[in-house]
Every structure is written in C-alpha cells, then in structure tokens.
Backbone as XML, in Angstrom:
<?xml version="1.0"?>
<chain id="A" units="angstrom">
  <residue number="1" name="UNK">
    <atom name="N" x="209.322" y="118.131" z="184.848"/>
    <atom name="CA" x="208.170" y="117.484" z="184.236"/>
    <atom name="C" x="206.911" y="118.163" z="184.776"/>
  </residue>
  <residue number="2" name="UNK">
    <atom name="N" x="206.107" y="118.706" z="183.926"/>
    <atom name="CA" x="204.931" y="119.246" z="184.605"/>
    <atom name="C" x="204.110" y="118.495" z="185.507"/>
  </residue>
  <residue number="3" name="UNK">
    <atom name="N" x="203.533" y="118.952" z="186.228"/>
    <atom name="CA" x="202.254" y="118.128" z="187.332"/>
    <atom name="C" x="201.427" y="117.261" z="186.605"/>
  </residue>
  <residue number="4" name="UNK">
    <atom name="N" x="200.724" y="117.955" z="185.318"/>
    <atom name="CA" x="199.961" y="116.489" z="184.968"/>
    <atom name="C" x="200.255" y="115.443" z="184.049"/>
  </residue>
  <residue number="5" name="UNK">
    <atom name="N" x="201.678" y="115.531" z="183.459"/>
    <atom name="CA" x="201.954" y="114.278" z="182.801"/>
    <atom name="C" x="202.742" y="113.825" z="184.062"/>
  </residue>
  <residue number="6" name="UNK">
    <atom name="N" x="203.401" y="114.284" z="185.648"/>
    <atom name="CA" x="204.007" y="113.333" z="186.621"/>
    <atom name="C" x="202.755" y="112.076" z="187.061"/>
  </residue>
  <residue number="7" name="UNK">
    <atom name="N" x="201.291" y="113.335" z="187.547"/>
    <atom name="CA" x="200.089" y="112.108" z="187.576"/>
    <atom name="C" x="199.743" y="110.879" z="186.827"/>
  </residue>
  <residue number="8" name="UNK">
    <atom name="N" x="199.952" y="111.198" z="185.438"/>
    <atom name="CA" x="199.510" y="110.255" z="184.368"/>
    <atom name="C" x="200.485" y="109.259" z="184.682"/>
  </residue>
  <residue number="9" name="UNK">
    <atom name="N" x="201.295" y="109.725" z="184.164"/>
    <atom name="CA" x="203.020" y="108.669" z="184.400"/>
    <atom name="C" x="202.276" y="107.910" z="185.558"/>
  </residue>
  <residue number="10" name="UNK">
    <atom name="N" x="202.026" y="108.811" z="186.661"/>
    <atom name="CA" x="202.213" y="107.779" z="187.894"/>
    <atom name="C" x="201.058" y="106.861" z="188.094"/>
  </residue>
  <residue number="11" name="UNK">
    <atom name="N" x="199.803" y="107.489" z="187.465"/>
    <atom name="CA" x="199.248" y="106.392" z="187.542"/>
    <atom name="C" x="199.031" y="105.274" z="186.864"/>
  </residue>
  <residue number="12" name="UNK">
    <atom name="N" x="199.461" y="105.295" z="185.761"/>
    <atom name="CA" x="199.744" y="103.959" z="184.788"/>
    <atom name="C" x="200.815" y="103.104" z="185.047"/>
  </residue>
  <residue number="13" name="UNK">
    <atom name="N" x="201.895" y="104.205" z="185.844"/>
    <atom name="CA" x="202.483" y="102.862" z="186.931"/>
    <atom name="C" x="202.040" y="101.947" z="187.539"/>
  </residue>
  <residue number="14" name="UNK">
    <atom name="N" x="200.979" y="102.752" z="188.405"/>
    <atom name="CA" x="200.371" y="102.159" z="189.536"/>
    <atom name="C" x="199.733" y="101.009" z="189.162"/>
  </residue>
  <residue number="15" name="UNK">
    <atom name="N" x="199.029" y="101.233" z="188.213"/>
    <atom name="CA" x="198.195" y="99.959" z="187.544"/>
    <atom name="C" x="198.587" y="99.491" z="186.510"/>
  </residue>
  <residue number="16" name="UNK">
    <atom name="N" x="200.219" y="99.507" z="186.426"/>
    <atom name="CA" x="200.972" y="98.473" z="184.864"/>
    <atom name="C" x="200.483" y="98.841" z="183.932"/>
  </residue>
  <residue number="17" name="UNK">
    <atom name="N" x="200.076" y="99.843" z="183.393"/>
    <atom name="CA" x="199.420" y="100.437" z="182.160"/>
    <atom name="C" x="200.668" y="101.279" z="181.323"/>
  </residue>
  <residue number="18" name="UNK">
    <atom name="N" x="201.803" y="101.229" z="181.642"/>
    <atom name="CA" x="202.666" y="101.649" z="181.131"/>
    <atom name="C" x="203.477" y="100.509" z="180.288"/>
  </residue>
  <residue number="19" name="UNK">
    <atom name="N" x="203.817" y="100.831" z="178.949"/>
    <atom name="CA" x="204.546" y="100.274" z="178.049"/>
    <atom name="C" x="206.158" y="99.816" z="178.559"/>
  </residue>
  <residue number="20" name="UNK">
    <atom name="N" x="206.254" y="98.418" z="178.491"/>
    <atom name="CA" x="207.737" y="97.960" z="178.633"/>
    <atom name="C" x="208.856" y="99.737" z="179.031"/>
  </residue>
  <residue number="21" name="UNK">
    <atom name="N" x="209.148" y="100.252" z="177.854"/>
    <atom name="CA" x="210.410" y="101.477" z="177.784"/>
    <atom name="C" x="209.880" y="102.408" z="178.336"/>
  </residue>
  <residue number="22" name="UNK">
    <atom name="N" x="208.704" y="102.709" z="178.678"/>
    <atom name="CA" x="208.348" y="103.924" z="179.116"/>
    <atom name="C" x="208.131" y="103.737" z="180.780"/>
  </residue>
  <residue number="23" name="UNK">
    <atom name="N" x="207.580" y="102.066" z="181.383"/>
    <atom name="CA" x="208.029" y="101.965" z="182.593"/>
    <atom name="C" x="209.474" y="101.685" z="183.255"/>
  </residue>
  <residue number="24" name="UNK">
    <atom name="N" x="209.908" y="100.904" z="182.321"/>
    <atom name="CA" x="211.698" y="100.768" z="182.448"/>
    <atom name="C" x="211.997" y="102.443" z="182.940"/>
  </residue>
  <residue number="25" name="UNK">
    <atom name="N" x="212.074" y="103.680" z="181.948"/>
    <atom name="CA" x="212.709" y="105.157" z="182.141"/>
    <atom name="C" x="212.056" y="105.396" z="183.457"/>
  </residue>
  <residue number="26" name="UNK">
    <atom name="N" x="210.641" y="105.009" z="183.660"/>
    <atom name="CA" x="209.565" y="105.795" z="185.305"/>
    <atom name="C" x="210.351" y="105.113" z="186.185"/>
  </residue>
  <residue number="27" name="UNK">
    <atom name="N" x="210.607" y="104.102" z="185.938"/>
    <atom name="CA" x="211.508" y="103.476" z="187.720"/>
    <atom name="C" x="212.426" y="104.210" z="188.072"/>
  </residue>
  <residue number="28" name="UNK">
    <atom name="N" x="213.051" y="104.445" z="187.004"/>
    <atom name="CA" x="214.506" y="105.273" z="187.002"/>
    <atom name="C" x="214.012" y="106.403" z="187.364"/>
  </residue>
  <residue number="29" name="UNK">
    <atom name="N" x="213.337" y="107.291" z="186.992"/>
    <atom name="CA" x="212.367" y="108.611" z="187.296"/>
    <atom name="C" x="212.623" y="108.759" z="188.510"/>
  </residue>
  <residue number="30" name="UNK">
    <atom name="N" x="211.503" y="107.368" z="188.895"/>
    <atom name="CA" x="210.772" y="107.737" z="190.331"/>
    <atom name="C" x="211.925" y="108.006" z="191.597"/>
  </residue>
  <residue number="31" name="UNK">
    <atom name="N" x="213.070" y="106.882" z="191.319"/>
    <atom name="CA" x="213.922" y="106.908" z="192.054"/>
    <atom name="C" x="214.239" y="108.561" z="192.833"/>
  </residue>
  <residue number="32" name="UNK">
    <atom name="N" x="214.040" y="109.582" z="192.125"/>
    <atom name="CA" x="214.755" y="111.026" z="192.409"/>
    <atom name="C" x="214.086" y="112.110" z="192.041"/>
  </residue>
  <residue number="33" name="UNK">
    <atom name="N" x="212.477" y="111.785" z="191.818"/>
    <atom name="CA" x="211.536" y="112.680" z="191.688"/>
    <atom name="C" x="210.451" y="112.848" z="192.695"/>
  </residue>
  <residue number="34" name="UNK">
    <atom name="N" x="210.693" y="113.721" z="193.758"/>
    <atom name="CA" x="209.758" y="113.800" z="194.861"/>
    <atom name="C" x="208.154" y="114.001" z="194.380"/>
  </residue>
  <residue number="35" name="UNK">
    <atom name="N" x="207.868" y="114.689" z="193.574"/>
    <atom name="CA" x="206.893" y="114.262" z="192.619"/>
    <atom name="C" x="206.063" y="113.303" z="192.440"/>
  </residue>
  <residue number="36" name="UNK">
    <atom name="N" x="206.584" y="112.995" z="191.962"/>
    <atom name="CA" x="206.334" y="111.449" z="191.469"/>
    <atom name="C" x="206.110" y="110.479" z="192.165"/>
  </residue>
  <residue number="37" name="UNK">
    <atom name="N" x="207.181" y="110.608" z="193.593"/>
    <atom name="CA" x="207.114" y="109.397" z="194.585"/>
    <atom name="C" x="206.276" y="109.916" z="195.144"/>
  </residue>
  <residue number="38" name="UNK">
    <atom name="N" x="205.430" y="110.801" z="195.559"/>
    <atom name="CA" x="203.997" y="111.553" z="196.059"/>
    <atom name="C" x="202.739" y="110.935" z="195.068"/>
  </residue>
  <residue number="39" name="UNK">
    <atom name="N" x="203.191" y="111.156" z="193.839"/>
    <atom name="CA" x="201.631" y="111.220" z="193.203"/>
    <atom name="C" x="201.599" y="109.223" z="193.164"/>
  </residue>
  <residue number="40" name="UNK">
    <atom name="N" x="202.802" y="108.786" z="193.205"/>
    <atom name="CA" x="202.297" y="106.911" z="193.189"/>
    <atom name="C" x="202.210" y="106.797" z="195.096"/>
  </residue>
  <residue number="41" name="UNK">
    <atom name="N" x="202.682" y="107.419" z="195.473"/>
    <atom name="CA" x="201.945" y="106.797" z="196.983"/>
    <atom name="C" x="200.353" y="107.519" z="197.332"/>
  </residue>
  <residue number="42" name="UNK">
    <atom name="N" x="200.105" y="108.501" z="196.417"/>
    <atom name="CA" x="198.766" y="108.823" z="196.917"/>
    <atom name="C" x="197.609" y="107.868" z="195.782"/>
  </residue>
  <residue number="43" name="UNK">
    <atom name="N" x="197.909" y="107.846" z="194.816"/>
    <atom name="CA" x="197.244" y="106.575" z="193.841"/>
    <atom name="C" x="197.718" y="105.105" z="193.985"/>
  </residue>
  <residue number="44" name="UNK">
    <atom name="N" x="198.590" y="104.529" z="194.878"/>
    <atom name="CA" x="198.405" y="102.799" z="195.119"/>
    <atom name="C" x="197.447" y="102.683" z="195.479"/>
  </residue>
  <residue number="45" name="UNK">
    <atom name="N" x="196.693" y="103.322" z="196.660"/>
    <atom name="CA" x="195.714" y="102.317" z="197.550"/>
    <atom name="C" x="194.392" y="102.016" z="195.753"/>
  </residue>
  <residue number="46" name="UNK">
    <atom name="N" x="194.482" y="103.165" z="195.344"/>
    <atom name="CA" x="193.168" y="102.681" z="194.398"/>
    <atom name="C" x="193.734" y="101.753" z="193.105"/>
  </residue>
  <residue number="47" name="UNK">
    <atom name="N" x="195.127" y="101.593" z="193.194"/>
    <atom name="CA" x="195.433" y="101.002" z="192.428"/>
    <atom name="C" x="195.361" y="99.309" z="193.067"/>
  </residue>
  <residue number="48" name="UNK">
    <atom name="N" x="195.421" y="99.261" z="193.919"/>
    <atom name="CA" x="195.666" y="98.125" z="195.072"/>
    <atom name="C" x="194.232" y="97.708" z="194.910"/>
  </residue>
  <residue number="49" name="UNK">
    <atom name="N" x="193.075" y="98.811" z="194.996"/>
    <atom name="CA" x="191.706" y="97.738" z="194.912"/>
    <atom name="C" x="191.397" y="97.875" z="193.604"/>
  </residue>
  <residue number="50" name="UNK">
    <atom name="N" x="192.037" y="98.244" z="192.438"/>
    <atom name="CA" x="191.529" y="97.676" z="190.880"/>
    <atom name="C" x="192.278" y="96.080" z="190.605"/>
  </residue>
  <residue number="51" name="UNK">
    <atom name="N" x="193.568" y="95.746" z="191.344"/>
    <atom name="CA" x="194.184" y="94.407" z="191.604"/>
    <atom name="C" x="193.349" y="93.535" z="192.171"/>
  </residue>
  <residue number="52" name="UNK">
    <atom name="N" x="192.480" y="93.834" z="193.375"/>
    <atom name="CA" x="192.377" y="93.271" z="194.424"/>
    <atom name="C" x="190.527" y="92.373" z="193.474"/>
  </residue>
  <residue number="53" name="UNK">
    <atom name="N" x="190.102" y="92.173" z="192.434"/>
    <atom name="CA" x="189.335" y="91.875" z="191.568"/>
    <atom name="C" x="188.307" y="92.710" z="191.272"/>
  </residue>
  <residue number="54" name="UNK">
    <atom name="N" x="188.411" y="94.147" z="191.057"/>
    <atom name="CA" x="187.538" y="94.838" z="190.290"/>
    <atom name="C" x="186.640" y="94.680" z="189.046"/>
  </residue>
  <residue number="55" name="UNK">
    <atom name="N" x="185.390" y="94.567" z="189.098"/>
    <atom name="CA" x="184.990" y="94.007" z="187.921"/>
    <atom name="C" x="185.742" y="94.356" z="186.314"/>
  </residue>
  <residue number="56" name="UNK">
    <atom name="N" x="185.715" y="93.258" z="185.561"/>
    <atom name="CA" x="186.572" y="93.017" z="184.393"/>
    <atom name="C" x="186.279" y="94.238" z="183.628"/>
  </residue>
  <residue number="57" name="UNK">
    <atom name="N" x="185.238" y="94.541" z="183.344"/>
    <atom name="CA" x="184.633" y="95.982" z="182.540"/>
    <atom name="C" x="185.251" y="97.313" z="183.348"/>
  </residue>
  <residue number="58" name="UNK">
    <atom name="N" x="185.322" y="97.669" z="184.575"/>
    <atom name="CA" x="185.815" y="98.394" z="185.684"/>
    <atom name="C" x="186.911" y="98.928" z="185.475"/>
  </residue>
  <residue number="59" name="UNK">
    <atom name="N" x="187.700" y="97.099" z="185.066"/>
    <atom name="CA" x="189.146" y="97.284" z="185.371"/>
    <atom name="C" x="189.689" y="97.739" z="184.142"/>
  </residue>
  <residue number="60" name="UNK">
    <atom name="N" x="189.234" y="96.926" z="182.543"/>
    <atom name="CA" x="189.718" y="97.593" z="181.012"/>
    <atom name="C" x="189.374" y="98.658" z="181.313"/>
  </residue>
  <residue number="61" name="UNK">
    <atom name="N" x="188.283" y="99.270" z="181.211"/>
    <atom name="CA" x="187.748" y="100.845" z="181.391"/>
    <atom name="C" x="188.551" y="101.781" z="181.772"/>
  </residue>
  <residue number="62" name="UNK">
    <atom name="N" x="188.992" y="101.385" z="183.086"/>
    <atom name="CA" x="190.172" y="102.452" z="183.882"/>
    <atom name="C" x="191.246" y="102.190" z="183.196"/>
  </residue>
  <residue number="63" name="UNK">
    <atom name="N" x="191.860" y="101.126" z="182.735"/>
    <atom name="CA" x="193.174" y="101.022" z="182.230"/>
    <atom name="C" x="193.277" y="101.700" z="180.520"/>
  </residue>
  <residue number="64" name="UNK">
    <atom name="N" x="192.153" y="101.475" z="180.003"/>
    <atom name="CA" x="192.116" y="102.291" z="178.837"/>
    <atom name="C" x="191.987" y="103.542" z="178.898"/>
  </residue>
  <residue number="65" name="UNK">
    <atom name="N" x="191.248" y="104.456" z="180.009"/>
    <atom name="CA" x="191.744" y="105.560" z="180.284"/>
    <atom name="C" x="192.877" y="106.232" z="180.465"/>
  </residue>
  <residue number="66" name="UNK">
    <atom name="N" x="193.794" y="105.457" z="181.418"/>
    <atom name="CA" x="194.880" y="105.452" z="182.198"/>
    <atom name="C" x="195.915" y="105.631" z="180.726"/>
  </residue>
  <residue number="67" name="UNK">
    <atom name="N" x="195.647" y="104.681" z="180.135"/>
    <atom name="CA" x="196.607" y="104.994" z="178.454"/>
    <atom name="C" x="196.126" y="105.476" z="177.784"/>
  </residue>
  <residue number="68" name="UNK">
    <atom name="N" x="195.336" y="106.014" z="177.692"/>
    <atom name="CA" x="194.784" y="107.521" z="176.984"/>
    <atom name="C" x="195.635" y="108.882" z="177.431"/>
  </residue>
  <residue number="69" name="UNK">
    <atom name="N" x="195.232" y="108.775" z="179.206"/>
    <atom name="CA" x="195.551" y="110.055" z="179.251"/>
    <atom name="C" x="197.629" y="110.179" z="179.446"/>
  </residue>
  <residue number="70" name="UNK">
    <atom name="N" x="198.300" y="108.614" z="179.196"/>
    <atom name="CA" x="199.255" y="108.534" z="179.402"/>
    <atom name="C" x="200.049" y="108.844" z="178.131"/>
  </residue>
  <residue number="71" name="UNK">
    <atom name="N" x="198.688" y="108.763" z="177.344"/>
    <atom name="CA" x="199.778" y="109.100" z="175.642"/>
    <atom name="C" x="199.460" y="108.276" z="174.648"/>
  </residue>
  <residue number="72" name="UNK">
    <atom name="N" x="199.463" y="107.136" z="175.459"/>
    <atom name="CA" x="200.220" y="105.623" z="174.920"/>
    <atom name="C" x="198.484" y="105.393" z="173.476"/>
  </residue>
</chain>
C-alpha cells in the first residue's frame, strides 16, 4: 500500500472517519502492517485532543477533510 493512502487510512481511523467496511478491512490491516501501526500511533495523540472537545466547527472541518482525503 503506498505511504499516502497508509496515512489517510490511518488517520480516519484515528478519528472514526472511516466507513463501517472500510474500517472493519483497516483493523484487519493494521494487525500486520508495520506501516500503518506507525502512522496510527504517531496521529492518536491529535486524534485524542479532537475527542477530548474540540470546537464543533474544528472537529466537522477535520473530519470532512479526513474523508476527503480518505476517498470516502
């Protein structure tokens, strides 16, 4: 999988921005893609403070990005 759809993937993990079937297949992914388990441990912490109550505009904003650049 190239480097920047592993990022995308991973960060729409990070912040549940991934579609039911397409996060169902990333779990399975992540399990055995060193990749991958790199690019979601270096994007939780900012995923952790868009959870943690980022303003509401902040938070659609990034997440509509996040599925933009995820495809979706």
């Amino acid at each position: 999988r190239p480097r920047s759809t592993a990022r995308r993937r991973s960060a729409g993990w990070v912040v549940g921005a991934l579609d039911t079937s397409v996060a169902e297949y990333f779990a399975d992914h992540l399990l055995t893609c060193e990749n991958c388990q790199a690019a979601v441990a270096e994007l939780e912490p900012a995923g952790q403070l868009l959870g943690m109550g980022a303003p509401a505009g902040l938070r659609a904003a990034t997440l509509a990005r996040v599925r933009q650049a995820a495809g979706q």
